[in-house]
CSV table of C-alpha atoms in Angstrom, one decimal:
chain,number,residue,atom,x,y,z
P,1,MET,CA,8.8,5.1,6.3
P,2,ALA,CA,8.3,8.8,7.9
P,3,SER,CA,11.8,9.4,7.7
P,4,SER,CA,11.9,8.3,3.9
P,5,LEU,CA,9.1,10.1,3.2
P,6,PHE,CA,10.5,13.1,4.4
P,7,ILE,CA,13.5,12.8,2.9
P,8,PHE,CA,11.3,11.9,-0.6
P,9,PHE,CA,9.0,14.9,-0.3
P,10,LEU,CA,12.8,17.3,0.5
P,11,THR,CA,13.9,15.9,-2.6
P,12,PHE,CA,10.5,16.7,-4.8
P,13,LEU,CA,10.3,20.3,-3.3
P,14,SER,CA,14.1,21.0,-3.4
P,15,HIS,CA,13.3,20.7,-7.8
P,16,PHE,CA,10.5,23.6,-7.2
P,17,LEU,CA,12.0,25.7,-4.5
P,18,PRO,CA,14.0,27.5,-7.4
P,19,LEU,CA,11.6,28.4,-10.0
P,20,SER,CA,9.5,30.3,-6.8
P,21,PHE,CA,12.9,32.5,-5.8
P,22,LEU,CA,14.0,32.8,-9.7
P,23,SER,CA,9.9,34.9,-10.0
P,24,ALA,CA,10.2,36.5,-6.8
P,25,THR,CA,13.9,37.7,-8.2
P,26,VAL,CA,11.9,38.2,-11.4
P,27,LEU,CA,9.4,41.0,-9.5
P,28,GLU,CA,12.2,42.7,-7.7
P,29,ASP,CA,14.2,43.3,-11.2
P,30,LEU,CA,11.0,44.4,-13.0
P,31,ALA,CA,10.6,47.0,-9.8
P,32,THR,CA,13.8,48.6,-10.8
P,33,LEU,CA,13.8,48.1,-15.1
P,34,THR,CA,14.2,51.5,-16.8
P,35,PRO,CA,13.4,52.0,-20.5
P,36,PRO,CA,15.3,51.1,-22.9
P,37,PRO,CA,17.2,54.0,-24.8
P,38,ASP,CA,14.7,53.5,-28.6
P,39,PHE,CA,11.7,53.7,-25.7
P,40,THR,CA,10.5,57.2,-26.0
P,41,THR,CA,10.8,57.5,-30.2
P,42,THR,CA,8.4,54.2,-29.8
P,43,ILE,CA,6.1,56.2,-27.5
P,44,THR,CA,6.2,58.8,-29.9
P,45,THR,CA,5.9,57.3,-33.0
P,46,ASN,CA,2.8,54.8,-31.6
P,47,CYS,CA,0.7,58.1,-30.8
P,48,LEU,CA,1.6,60.2,-33.9
P,49,HIS,CA,-0.1,56.8,-35.6
P,50,ASN,CA,-2.9,56.2,-32.9
P,51,PRO,CA,-3.6,59.4,-30.8
P,52,LEU,CA,-6.0,57.8,-29.2
P,53,LEU,CA,-3.7,55.7,-27.0
P,54,ARG,CA,-4.1,56.2,-23.4
P,55,TYR,CA,-0.7,57.5,-22.7
P,56,CYS,CA,-0.6,59.6,-25.5
P,57,ASN,CA,-1.7,62.4,-23.3
P,58,ASN,CA,1.2,62.0,-21.0
P,59,THR,CA,4.1,62.5,-23.3
P,60,SER,CA,3.3,66.4,-24.3
P,61,SER,CA,6.3,67.4,-21.4
P,62,SER,CA,8.3,64.3,-23.0
P,63,SER,CA,9.5,64.3,-19.3
P,64,PRO,CA,12.2,61.2,-18.0
P,65,MET,CA,9.7,60.8,-15.8
P,66,ASN,CA,6.3,60.5,-17.6
P,67,ILE,CA,8.7,58.0,-20.2
P,68,VAL,CA,9.7,56.3,-16.7
P,69,GLU,CA,5.1,56.0,-15.5
P,70,ILE,CA,4.1,54.8,-19.1
P,71,PHE,CA,7.1,52.6,-19.0
P,72,ARG,CA,5.9,50.9,-15.8
P,73,SER,CA,2.1,51.0,-16.7
P,74,THR,CA,3.2,49.2,-20.0
P,75,ILE,CA,5.7,47.1,-20.3
P,76,VAL,CA,6.2,46.3,-16.6
P,77,LYS,CA,2.7,46.0,-15.2
P,78,ARG,CA,2.0,43.7,-17.8
P,79,TYR,CA,4.8,41.1,-17.4
P,80,LYS,CA,4.6,41.6,-13.3
P,81,MET,CA,0.8,40.1,-13.9
P,82,LYS,CA,2.3,37.3,-15.8
P,83,VAL,CA,4.7,36.3,-12.9
P,84,LEU,CA,2.2,36.8,-10.1
P,85,VAL,CA,-0.5,34.4,-12.2
P,86,LEU,CA,2.5,31.8,-12.6
P,87,LEU,CA,3.3,32.1,-9.0
P,88,ILE,CA,-0.1,31.7,-8.4
P,89,VAL,CA,0.0,28.4,-10.2
P,90,PHE,CA,3.3,27.1,-9.1
P,91,LEU,CA,1.2,27.3,-6.1
P,92,ILE,CA,-2.0,25.9,-6.4
P,93,VAL,CA,0.4,22.5,-8.7
P,94,VAL,CA,2.5,22.3,-5.4
P,95,THR,CA,-0.5,22.1,-3.2
P,96,LEU,CA,-2.1,19.5,-5.2
P,97,LEU,CA,0.9,17.4,-5.7
P,98,CYS,CA,1.1,17.1,-1.5
P,99,CYS,CA,-2.4,16.0,-1.3
P,100,CYS,CA,-1.5,13.1,-3.5
P,101,LEU,CA,1.1,12.8,-1.9
P,102,GLY,CA,-0.2,12.6,1.8
P,103,TRP,CA,-3.6,10.6,0.0
P,104,LEU,CA,-0.5,7.6,-1.4
P,105,CYS,CA,1.4,7.8,2.0
P,106,LEU,CA,-2.0,7.1,3.8
P,107,LYS,CA,-3.9,4.8,1.8
P,108,ARG,CA,-2.3,3.6,-1.3
P,109,PRO,CA,1.8,3.5,-0.3
P,110,ASP,CA,2.1,0.6,-2.9
P,111,TYR,CA,2.2,3.5,-5.4
P,112,LEU,CA,5.6,4.6,-4.0
P,113,PRO,CA,8.9,3.6,-4.5
P,114,ARG,CA,10.0,1.2,-2.7
P,115,THR,CA,12.6,3.3,-0.8
P,116,CYS,CA,9.9,5.1,0.8
P,117,ARG,CA,7.9,1.9,1.8
P,118,ARG,CA,10.7,0.6,5.0
P,119,ARG,CA,7.3,-1.3,6.3
P,120,SER,CA,6.1,-2.6,3.3
P,121,HIS,CA,4.1,-5.1,5.4
P,122,LYS,CA,1.9,-3.0,6.2
P,123,PHE,CA,-1.3,-2.9,4.4
P,124,THR,CA,-4.3,-0.7,4.1
P,125,SER,CA,-7.9,-1.6,3.4
P,126,LEU,CA,-7.7,0.2,-0.1
P,127,MET,CA,-5.0,-1.7,-1.0
P,128,ILE,CA,-6.3,-5.0,-0.3
P,129,ASP,CA,-9.6,-4.2,-1.4
P,130,ALA,CA,-8.1,-3.3,-5.7
P,131,ALA,CA,-5.9,-6.9,-4.7
P,132,THR,CA,-9.3,-8.4,-4.3
P,133,ASP,CA,-11.8,-6.3,-6.7
P,134,GLU,CA,-13.5,-5.2,-4.1
P,135,PHE,CA,-14.1,-8.4,-2.8
P,136,SER,CA,-15.9,-9.8,-5.1
P,137,ASP,CA,-17.2,-13.2,-5.1
P,138,GLN,CA,-15.2,-14.7,-7.5
P,139,ARG,CA,-11.8,-13.8,-5.4
P,140,LEU,CA,-13.9,-15.3,-2.1
P,141,VAL,CA,-12.3,-18.5,-1.6
P,142,MET,CA,-14.3,-20.0,1.6
P,143,LYS,CA,-15.8,-18.8,4.5
P,144,SER,CA,-15.7,-20.0,8.5
P,145,ASN,CA,-16.1,-19.3,11.5
P,146,GLY,CA,-15.2,-15.3,11.7
P,147,VAL,CA,-12.5,-15.9,8.5
P,148,ASP,CA,-13.3,-14.8,5.1
P,149,ILE,CA,-9.8,-15.9,2.9
P,150,PHE,CA,-9.9,-14.3,-1.2
P,151,ARG,CA,-7.8,-14.6,-3.2
P,152,GLY,CA,-6.1,-11.3,-5.2
P,153,THR,CA,-3.1,-9.7,-6.8
P,154,LEU,CA,-1.5,-7.1,-5.2
P,155,ARG,CA,0.2,-4.2,-7.2
P,156,ASP,CA,3.9,-5.8,-8.2
P,157,GLY,CA,1.6,-8.8,-9.6
P,158,THR,CA,2.3,-11.2,-6.7
P,159,GLU,CA,-1.0,-13.8,-5.8
P,160,ALA,CA,-1.7,-13.6,-2.8
P,161,LYS,CA,-4.3,-14.8,0.1
P,162,SER,CA,-6.0,-12.1,2.7
P,163,GLU,CA,-7.4,-13.9,5.6
P,164,VAL,CA,-10.5,-11.3,6.3
P,165,TYR,CA,-11.7,-11.3,10.4
P,166,THR,CA,-14.9,-10.1,10.3
P,167,GLU,CA,-15.6,-10.0,13.9
P,168,LYS,CA,-14.9,-6.8,15.7
P,169,PHE,CA,-12.2,-6.4,18.2
P,170,SER,CA,-11.7,-4.1,20.9
P,171,LYS,CA,-8.4,-1.2,21.1
P,172,ALA,CA,-7.1,-3.7,23.6
P,173,LYS,CA,-7.2,-6.9,21.1
P,174,ARG,CA,-6.3,-4.5,18.3
P,175,ARG,CA,-3.0,-3.8,19.7
P,176,GLU,CA,-2.7,-7.7,20.5
P,177,PHE,CA,-3.8,-8.2,17.1
P,178,GLU,CA,-0.8,-6.0,15.8
P,179,GLU,CA,1.4,-7.9,17.9
P,180,GLU,CA,1.1,-10.9,16.9
P,181,CYS,CA,0.8,-10.2,13.6
P,182,GLU,CA,4.4,-8.9,13.6
P,183,ALA,CA,5.5,-12.1,15.3
P,184,VAL,CA,3.9,-14.2,12.3
P,185,LEU,CA,5.5,-12.0,9.4
P,186,LYS,CA,8.9,-13.5,11.6
P,187,LEU,CA,7.7,-17.2,11.0
P,188,ARG,CA,10.8,-18.8,8.3
P,189,HIS,CA,10.1,-22.4,7.7
P,190,LYS,CA,9.5,-24.8,5.1
P,191,ASN,CA,6.8,-26.1,6.0
P,192,LEU,CA,4.9,-22.5,7.2
P,193,VAL,CA,2.9,-20.2,4.2
P,194,ARG,CA,4.8,-17.1,4.1
P,195,VAL,CA,3.7,-14.5,5.9
P,196,LEU,CA,3.5,-10.7,3.1
P,197,GLY,CA,1.9,-8.5,5.8
P,198,TRP,CA,-1.4,-7.2,7.8
P,199,CYS,CA,-4.2,-5.2,8.0
P,200,ASN,CA,-5.1,-3.5,10.9
P,201,SER,CA,-7.3,-0.4,10.3
P,202,ARG,CA,-10.3,0.5,11.8
P,203,ASN,CA,-13.0,-0.7,9.1
P,204,LEU,CA,-10.7,-4.3,8.3
P,205,ARG,CA,-8.5,-6.3,9.9
P,206,ALA,CA,-6.9,-9.4,7.8
P,207,LEU,CA,-3.7,-11.3,7.0
P,208,VAL,CA,-1.8,-11.6,4.1
P,209,THR,CA,0.3,-14.6,3.3
P,210,GLU,CA,1.6,-16.2,0.0
P,211,TRP,CA,-1.0,-17.4,-2.5
P,212,THR,CA,0.1,-21.9,-3.4
P,213,ASN,CA,-1.3,-23.1,-6.4
P,214,GLY,CA,-1.0,-26.7,-4.5
P,215,GLU,CA,-4.5,-28.5,-3.3
P,216,ASN,CA,-5.4,-28.6,0.1
P,217,LEU,CA,-4.9,-32.0,1.9
P,218,GLU,CA,-8.7,-32.7,1.9
P,219,THR,CA,-9.0,-33.0,-2.1
P,220,TRP,CA,-5.5,-34.7,-2.6
P,221,LEU,CA,-6.5,-38.3,0.1
P,222,ASN,CA,-9.3,-38.0,-2.2
P,223,SER,CA,-6.8,-38.6,-5.3
P,224,SER,CA,-5.0,-41.7,-6.5
P,225,LEU,CA,-1.8,-39.9,-5.5
P,226,ALA,CA,-2.9,-40.8,-1.9
P,227,SER,CA,-3.2,-44.5,-1.8
P,228,SER,CA,0.6,-44.5,-0.6
P,229,TRP,CA,0.6,-44.9,3.2
P,230,ARG,CA,4.8,-44.0,2.5
P,231,ARG,CA,3.7,-40.5,1.0
P,232,ARG,CA,0.9,-39.9,3.2
P,233,LEU,CA,3.6,-40.5,6.4
P,234,ARG,CA,6.1,-38.2,4.6
P,235,VAL,CA,2.8,-35.3,4.6
P,236,VAL,CA,2.4,-35.9,8.3
P,237,MET,CA,6.2,-35.7,9.0
P,238,GLY,CA,6.4,-32.4,7.2
P,239,VAL,CA,3.1,-31.3,9.4
P,240,VAL,CA,4.8,-32.2,12.8
P,241,GLU,CA,8.2,-30.1,11.4
P,242,GLY,CA,5.9,-27.3,11.1
P,243,VAL,CA,3.9,-27.6,14.5
P,244,SER,CA,7.1,-28.4,16.3
P,245,TYR,CA,8.4,-25.0,14.9
P,246,LEU,CA,5.6,-23.1,16.6
P,247,SER,CA,5.5,-24.6,19.5
P,248,GLU,CA,9.3,-24.4,20.5
P,249,HIS,CA,10.1,-20.9,18.9
P,250,TRP,CA,6.2,-19.1,18.7
P,251,PRO,CA,4.1,-20.4,21.6
P,252,GLU,CA,2.2,-17.4,21.2
P,253,ILE,CA,0.8,-17.9,17.8
P,254,THR,CA,-1.9,-20.6,17.1
P,255,PHE,CA,-3.2,-22.2,14.1
P,256,ASP,CA,-5.6,-24.0,12.3
P,257,LEU,CA,-4.7,-27.4,11.7
P,258,ASN,CA,-7.1,-29.5,9.2
P,259,THR,CA,-7.1,-31.4,5.8
P,260,SER,CA,-8.5,-28.3,4.3
P,261,SER,CA,-6.0,-25.8,5.7
P,262,VAL,CA,-2.8,-27.6,4.7
P,263,LEU,CA,-1.8,-27.5,1.7
P,264,LEU,CA,0.6,-29.0,-0.6
P,265,SER,CA,3.4,-26.4,-1.9
P,266,SER,CA,3.8,-26.0,-5.8
P,267,ASP,CA,5.6,-28.9,-6.2
P,268,GLY,CA,3.7,-31.2,-4.0
P,269,GLN,CA,6.6,-32.7,-2.2
P,270,GLU,CA,6.1,-30.2,0.9
P,271,PRO,CA,2.9,-29.7,3.4
P,272,LEU,CA,2.1,-26.0,3.8
P,273,ILE,CA,0.7,-24.8,7.3
P,274,SER,CA,-1.9,-21.8,5.4
P,275,GLN,CA,-4.0,-20.9,8.6
P,276,PHE,CA,-3.1,-19.1,11.6
P,277,LYS,CA,-5.1,-17.5,13.9
P,278,ILE,CA,-5.0,-14.4,14.9
P,279,GLY,CA,-6.2,-12.9,18.1
P,280,ASP,CA,-7.0,-16.1,20.0
P,281,GLY,CA,-4.5,-16.3,22.3
P,282,ASN,CA,-2.3,-19.7,23.0
P,283,ASN,CA,-4.1,-22.9,23.6
P,284,THR,CA,-1.9,-25.9,23.5
P,285,SER,CA,-4.5,-27.9,24.6
P,286,THR,CA,-6.6,-27.4,21.5
P,287,ASN,CA,-3.4,-27.6,19.2
P,288,ILE,CA,-3.3,-30.8,20.6
P,289,CYS,CA,-6.8,-32.1,19.5
P,290,ASN,CA,-6.8,-30.0,16.1
P,291,PHE,CA,-3.2,-32.3,15.5
P,292,GLY,CA,-5.0,-35.7,16.5
P,293,LEU,CA,-8.2,-35.1,14.8
P,294,PHE,CA,-5.8,-33.8,11.5
P,295,LEU,CA,-3.9,-37.3,12.1
P,296,LEU,CA,-7.0,-39.3,12.3
P,297,GLU,CA,-8.3,-37.4,9.3
P,298,MET,CA,-5.2,-38.5,7.5
P,299,ILE,CA,-5.3,-42.6,8.5
P,300,THR,CA,-9.3,-43.2,7.3
P,301,ASN,CA,-10.0,-40.5,4.9
P,302,LEU,CA,-12.5,-39.3,6.6
P,303,LYS,CA,-13.8,-36.2,8.8
P,304,PRO,CA,-14.6,-36.1,12.2
P,305,ASN,CA,-18.5,-35.8,11.8
P,306,GLU,CA,-18.4,-38.2,9.3
P,307,GLU,CA,-16.6,-40.5,11.2
P,308,GLN,CA,-19.2,-40.1,13.6
P,309,GLU,CA,-22.4,-40.4,11.4
P,310,ASP,CA,-20.5,-43.7,10.0
P,311,SER,CA,-19.8,-45.2,13.8
């Protein structure tokens, strides 16, 4: 990304640098400029009409030197000041543009052209803040232990889900977080929600995934569509495929598996594991236990705590 921004910056300056060179050339030309042939006549006529002009006392001898000095003190000096003002304004404008470009590169790279955003999967806190309307309550989907989930809209119109981790991380944990996010970004499976990127700034750590309009399995189990055991079995097999893919190819990635975190695709055909636990480390026994509880929910349509109360 840095090389692309450097090329973009050079291209940007190449449109303005010729103007500065042109202005410097104009100053040099003004310094060597000589009066036109009719300048003496013009000065004499002006002094006859208005003898109080400041240069009229210098024309008595009508020497070439005096005429040149008058020309430089009137015509050349006036245009030289204009060129200097133009140069100063130009430098101020270029400085402001460079500052704005630097701010965009650091805080809002989503405003830059895609060719200048090679690592478009890295989000800044301001990008997520803008997507979620400053983490408004209207955008809040749910709160769980250490994670707040928001629904947001990215600048390009993409609907996204932001999992904001509220726990404080050490520097070592932040490095692990970024490494695991790099791995999660590579996940490609029909039963996993697609990961768009992450944010790992000092004041915000979040994972950004695509948003699905399908309902979660907890809601689906309470509908008439879940009455068919064949459909329940199809959903369970889809989850098994997703879990098998993670266990075989990405064992370092853990996930949250329950009926509230597994979504249905927009067409309602495929289950999608939507919540990944970043920074928790691999725990195979926990994954197996969570899958057993998930399977129990799919069969009994009861959460573990509800089953304990009923028993």
